N, CA, C and O atoms as a DFTB+ gen file, in Angstrom:
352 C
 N C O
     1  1       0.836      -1.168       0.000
     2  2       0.000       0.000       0.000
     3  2       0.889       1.242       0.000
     4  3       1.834       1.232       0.789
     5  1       0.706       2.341      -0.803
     6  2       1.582       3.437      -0.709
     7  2       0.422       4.872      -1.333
     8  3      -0.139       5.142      -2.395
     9  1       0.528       5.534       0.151
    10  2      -0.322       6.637      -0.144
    11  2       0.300       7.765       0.251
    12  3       1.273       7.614       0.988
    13  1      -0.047       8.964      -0.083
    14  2       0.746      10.283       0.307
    15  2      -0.414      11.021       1.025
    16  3      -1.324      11.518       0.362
    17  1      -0.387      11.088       2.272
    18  2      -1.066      11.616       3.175
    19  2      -1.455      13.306       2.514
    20  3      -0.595      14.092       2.118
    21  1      -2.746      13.534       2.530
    22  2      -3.512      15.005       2.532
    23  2      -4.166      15.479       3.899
    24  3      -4.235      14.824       4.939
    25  1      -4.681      16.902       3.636
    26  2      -4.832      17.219       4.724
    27  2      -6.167      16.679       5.500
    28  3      -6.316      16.780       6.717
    29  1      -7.182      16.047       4.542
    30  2      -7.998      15.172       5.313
    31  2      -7.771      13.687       5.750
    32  3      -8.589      12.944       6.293
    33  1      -6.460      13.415       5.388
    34  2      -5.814      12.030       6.095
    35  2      -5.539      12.105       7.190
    36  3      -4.961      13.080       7.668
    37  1      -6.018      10.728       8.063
    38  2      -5.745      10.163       9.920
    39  2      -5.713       8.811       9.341
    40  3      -6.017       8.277       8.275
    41  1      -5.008       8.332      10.970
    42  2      -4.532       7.092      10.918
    43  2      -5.994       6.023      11.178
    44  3      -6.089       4.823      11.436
    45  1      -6.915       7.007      10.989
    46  2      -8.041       5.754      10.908
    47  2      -8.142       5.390       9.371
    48  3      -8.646       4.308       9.067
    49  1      -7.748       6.129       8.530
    50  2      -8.016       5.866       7.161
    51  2      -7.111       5.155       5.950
    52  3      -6.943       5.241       4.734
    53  1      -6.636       4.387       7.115
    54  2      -5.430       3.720       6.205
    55  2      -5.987       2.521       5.763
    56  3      -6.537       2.017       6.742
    57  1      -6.106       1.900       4.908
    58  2      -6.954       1.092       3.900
    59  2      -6.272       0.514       3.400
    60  3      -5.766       1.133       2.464
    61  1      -5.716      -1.048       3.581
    62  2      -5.102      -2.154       3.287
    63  2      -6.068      -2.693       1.907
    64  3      -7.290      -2.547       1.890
    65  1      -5.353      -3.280       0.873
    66  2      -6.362      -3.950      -0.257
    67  2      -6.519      -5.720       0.305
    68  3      -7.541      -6.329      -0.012
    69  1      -5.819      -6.168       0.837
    70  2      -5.544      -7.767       1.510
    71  2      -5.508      -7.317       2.733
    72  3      -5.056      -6.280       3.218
    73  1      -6.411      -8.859       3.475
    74  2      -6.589      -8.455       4.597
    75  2      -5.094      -9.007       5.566
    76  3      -4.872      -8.755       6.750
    77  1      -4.522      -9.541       4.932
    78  2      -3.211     -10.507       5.491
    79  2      -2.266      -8.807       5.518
    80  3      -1.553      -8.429       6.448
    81  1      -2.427      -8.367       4.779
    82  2      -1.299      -6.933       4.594
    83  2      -2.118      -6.232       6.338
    84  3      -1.484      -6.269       7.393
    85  1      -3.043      -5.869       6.273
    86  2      -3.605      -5.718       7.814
    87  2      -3.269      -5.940       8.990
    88  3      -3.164      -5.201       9.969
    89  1      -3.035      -7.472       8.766
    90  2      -2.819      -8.046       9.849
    91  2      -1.213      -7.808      10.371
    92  3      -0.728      -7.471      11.451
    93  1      -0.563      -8.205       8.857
    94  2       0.379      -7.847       9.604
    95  2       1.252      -6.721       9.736
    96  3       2.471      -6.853       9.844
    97  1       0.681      -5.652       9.731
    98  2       0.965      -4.163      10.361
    99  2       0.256      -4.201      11.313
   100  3       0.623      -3.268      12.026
   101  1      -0.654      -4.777      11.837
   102  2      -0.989      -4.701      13.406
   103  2      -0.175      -5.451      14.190
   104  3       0.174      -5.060      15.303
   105  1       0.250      -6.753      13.607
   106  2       1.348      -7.229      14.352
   107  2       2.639      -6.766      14.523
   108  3       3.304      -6.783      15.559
   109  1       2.891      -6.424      13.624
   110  2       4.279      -5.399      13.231
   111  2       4.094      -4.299      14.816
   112  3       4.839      -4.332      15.795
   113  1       3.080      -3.559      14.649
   114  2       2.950      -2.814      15.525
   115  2       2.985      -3.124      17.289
   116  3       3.639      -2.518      18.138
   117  1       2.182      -4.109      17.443
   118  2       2.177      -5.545      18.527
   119  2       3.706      -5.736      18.726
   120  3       4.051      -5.939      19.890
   121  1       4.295      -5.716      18.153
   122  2       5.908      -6.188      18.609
   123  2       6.546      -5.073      18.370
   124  3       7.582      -5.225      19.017
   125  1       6.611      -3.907      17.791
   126  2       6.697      -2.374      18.336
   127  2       6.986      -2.539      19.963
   128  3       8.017      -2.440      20.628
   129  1       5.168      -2.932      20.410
   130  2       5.034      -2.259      21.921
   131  2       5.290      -3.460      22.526
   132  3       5.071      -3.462      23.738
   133  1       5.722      -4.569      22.007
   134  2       6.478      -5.419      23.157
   135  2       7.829      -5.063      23.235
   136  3       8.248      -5.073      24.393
   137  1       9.111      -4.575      21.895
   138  2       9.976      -3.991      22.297
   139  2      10.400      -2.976      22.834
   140  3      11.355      -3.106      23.600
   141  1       9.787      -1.552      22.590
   142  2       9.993      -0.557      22.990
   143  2       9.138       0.002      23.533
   144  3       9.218       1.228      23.602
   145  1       7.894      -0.752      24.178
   146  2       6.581      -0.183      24.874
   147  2       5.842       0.696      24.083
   148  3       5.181       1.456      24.791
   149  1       5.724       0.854      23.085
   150  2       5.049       2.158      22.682
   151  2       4.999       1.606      20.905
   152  3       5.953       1.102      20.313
   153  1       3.918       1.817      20.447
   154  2       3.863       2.096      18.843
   155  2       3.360       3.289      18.195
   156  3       2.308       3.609      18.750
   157  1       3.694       4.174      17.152
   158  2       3.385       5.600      17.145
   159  2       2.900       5.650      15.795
   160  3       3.182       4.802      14.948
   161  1       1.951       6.946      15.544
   162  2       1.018       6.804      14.181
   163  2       2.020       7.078      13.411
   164  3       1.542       6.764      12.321
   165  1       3.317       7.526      13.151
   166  2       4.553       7.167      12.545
   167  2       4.560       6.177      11.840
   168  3       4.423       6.156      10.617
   169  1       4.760       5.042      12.745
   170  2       5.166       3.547      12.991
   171  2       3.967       3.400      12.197
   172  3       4.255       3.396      11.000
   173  1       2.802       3.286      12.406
   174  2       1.656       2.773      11.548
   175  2       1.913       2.949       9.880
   176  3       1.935       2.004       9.092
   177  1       2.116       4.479       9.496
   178  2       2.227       4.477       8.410
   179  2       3.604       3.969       7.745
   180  3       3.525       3.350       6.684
   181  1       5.034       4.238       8.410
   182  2       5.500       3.470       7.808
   183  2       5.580       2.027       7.313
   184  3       6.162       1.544       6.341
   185  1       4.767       1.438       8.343
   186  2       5.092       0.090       7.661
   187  2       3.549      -0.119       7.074
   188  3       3.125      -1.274       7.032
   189  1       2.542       1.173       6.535
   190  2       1.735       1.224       5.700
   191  2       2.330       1.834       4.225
   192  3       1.531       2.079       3.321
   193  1       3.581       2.029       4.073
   194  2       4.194       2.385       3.439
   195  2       2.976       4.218       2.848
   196  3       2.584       4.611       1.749
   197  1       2.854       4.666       3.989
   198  2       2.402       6.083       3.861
   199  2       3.377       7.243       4.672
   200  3       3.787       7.230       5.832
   201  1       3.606       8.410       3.402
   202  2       5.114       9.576       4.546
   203  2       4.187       9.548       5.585
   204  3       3.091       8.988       5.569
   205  1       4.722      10.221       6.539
   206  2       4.516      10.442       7.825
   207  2       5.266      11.948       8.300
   208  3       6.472      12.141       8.149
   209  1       4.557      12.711       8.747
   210  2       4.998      13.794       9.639
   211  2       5.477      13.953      10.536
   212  3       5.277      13.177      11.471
   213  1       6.478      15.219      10.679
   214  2       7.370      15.186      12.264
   215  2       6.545      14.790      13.363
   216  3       6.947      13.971      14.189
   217  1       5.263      15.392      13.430
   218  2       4.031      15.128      14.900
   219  2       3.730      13.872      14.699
   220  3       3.595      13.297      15.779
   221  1       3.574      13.230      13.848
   222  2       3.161      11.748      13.678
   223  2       3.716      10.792      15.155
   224  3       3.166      10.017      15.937
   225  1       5.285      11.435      14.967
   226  2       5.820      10.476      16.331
   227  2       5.356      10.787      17.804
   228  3       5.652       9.979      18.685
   229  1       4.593      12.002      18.128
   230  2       4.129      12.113      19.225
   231  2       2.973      11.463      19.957
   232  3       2.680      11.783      21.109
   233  1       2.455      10.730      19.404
   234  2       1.279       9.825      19.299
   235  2       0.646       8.932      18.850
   236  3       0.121       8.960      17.737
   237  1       0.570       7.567      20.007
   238  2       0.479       6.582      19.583
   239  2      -0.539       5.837      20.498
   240  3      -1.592       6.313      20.922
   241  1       0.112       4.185      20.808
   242  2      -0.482       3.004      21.253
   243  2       0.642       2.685      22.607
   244  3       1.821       2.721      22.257
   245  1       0.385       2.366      24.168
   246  2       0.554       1.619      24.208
   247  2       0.457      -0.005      24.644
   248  3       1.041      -0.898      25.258
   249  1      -0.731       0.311      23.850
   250  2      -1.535      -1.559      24.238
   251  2      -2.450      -1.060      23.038
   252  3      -2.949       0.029      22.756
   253  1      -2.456      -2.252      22.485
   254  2      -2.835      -2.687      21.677
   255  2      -3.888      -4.207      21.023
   256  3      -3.967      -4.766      19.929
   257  1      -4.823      -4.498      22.937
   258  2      -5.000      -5.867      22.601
   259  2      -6.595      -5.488      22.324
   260  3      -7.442      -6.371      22.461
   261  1      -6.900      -4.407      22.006
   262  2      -8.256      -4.270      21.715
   263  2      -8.234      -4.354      19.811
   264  3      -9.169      -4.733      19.105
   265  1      -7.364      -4.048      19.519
   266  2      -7.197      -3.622      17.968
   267  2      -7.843      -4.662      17.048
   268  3      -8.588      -5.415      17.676
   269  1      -7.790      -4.839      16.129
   270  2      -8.484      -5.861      15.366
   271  2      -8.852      -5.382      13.831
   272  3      -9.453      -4.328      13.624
   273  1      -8.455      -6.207      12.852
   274  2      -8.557      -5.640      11.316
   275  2     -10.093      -6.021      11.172
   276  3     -10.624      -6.885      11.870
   277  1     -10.805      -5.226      10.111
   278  2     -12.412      -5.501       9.867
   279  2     -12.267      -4.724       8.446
   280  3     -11.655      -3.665       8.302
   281  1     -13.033      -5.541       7.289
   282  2     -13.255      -4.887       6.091
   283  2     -14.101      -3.714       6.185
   284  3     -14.798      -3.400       7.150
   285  1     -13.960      -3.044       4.991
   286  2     -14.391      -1.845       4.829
   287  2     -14.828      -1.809       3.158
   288  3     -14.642      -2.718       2.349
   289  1     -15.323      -0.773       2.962
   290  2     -15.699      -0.880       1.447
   291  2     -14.615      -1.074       0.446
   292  3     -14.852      -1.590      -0.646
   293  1     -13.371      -0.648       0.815
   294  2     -12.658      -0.697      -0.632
   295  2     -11.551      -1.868       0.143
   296  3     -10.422      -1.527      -0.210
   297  1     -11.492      -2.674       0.737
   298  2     -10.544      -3.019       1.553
   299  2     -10.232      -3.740       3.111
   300  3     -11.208      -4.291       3.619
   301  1      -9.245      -3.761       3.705
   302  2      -9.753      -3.642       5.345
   303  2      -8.864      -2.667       5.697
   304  3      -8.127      -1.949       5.020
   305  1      -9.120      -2.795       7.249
   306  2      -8.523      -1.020       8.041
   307  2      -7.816      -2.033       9.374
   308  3      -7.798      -3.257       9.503
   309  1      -7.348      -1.087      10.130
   310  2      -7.129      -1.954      11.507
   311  2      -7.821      -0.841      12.449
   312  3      -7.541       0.358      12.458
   313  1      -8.884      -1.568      13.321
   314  2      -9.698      -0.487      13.698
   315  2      -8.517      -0.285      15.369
   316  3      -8.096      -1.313      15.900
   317  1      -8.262       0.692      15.783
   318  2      -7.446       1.152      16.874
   319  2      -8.117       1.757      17.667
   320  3      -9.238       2.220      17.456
   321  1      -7.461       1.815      18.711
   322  2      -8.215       2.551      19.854
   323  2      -7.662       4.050      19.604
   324  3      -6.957       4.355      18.641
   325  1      -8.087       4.937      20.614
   326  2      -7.753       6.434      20.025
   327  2      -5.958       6.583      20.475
   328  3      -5.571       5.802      21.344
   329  1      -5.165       7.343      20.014
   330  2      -3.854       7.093      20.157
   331  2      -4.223       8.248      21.159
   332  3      -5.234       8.931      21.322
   333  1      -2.725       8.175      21.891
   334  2      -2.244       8.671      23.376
   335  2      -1.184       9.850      23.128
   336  3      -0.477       9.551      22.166
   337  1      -0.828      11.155      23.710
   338  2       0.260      11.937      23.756
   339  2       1.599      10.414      24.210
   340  3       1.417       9.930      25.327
   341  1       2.730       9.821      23.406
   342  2       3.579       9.441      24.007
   343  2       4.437      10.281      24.648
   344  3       4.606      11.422      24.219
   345  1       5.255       9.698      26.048
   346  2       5.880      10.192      26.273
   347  2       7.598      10.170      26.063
   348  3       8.144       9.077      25.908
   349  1       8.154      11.032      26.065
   350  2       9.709      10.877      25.511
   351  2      10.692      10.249      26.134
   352  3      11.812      10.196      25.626
């Protein structure tokens, strides 16, 4: 997936075409916050292969066991809980 974020883009709108590509950027992310405690809407898009902004890294996940991929009209999404100010 490779999108170039606009100004009506959030990290709820990231739209996988396979649901296996979903999954595993939520897992990707899942082992984020088992190594370094924390996964950041950064982290989401890069390994959604979408740029990402300097603020991107200020806010994230850290827990992640509510998350869960679910189709959507063009695709699936990974539905997230609301991200958190991380701290530094």
């Amino acid at each position: 997936m490779s999108q170039e974020k606009d100004i009506s883009f959030n990290w709820q709108n990231v739209i996988f075409e396979y649901c296996t590509d979903a999954e595993d950027v939520l897992n990707h992310m899942t082992d984020l916050i088992k190594i370094y405690g924390r996964a950041s809407i950064a982290d989401l898009y890069d390994l959604a292969g979408i740029t990402s902004a300097n603020d991107d890294c200020q806010r994230g996940w850290y827990n992640l066991e509510s998350a869960y991929v679910q189709p959507v009209d063009k695709g699936y999404n990974i539905s997230l809980p609301e991200p958190v100010a991380l701290n530094n």
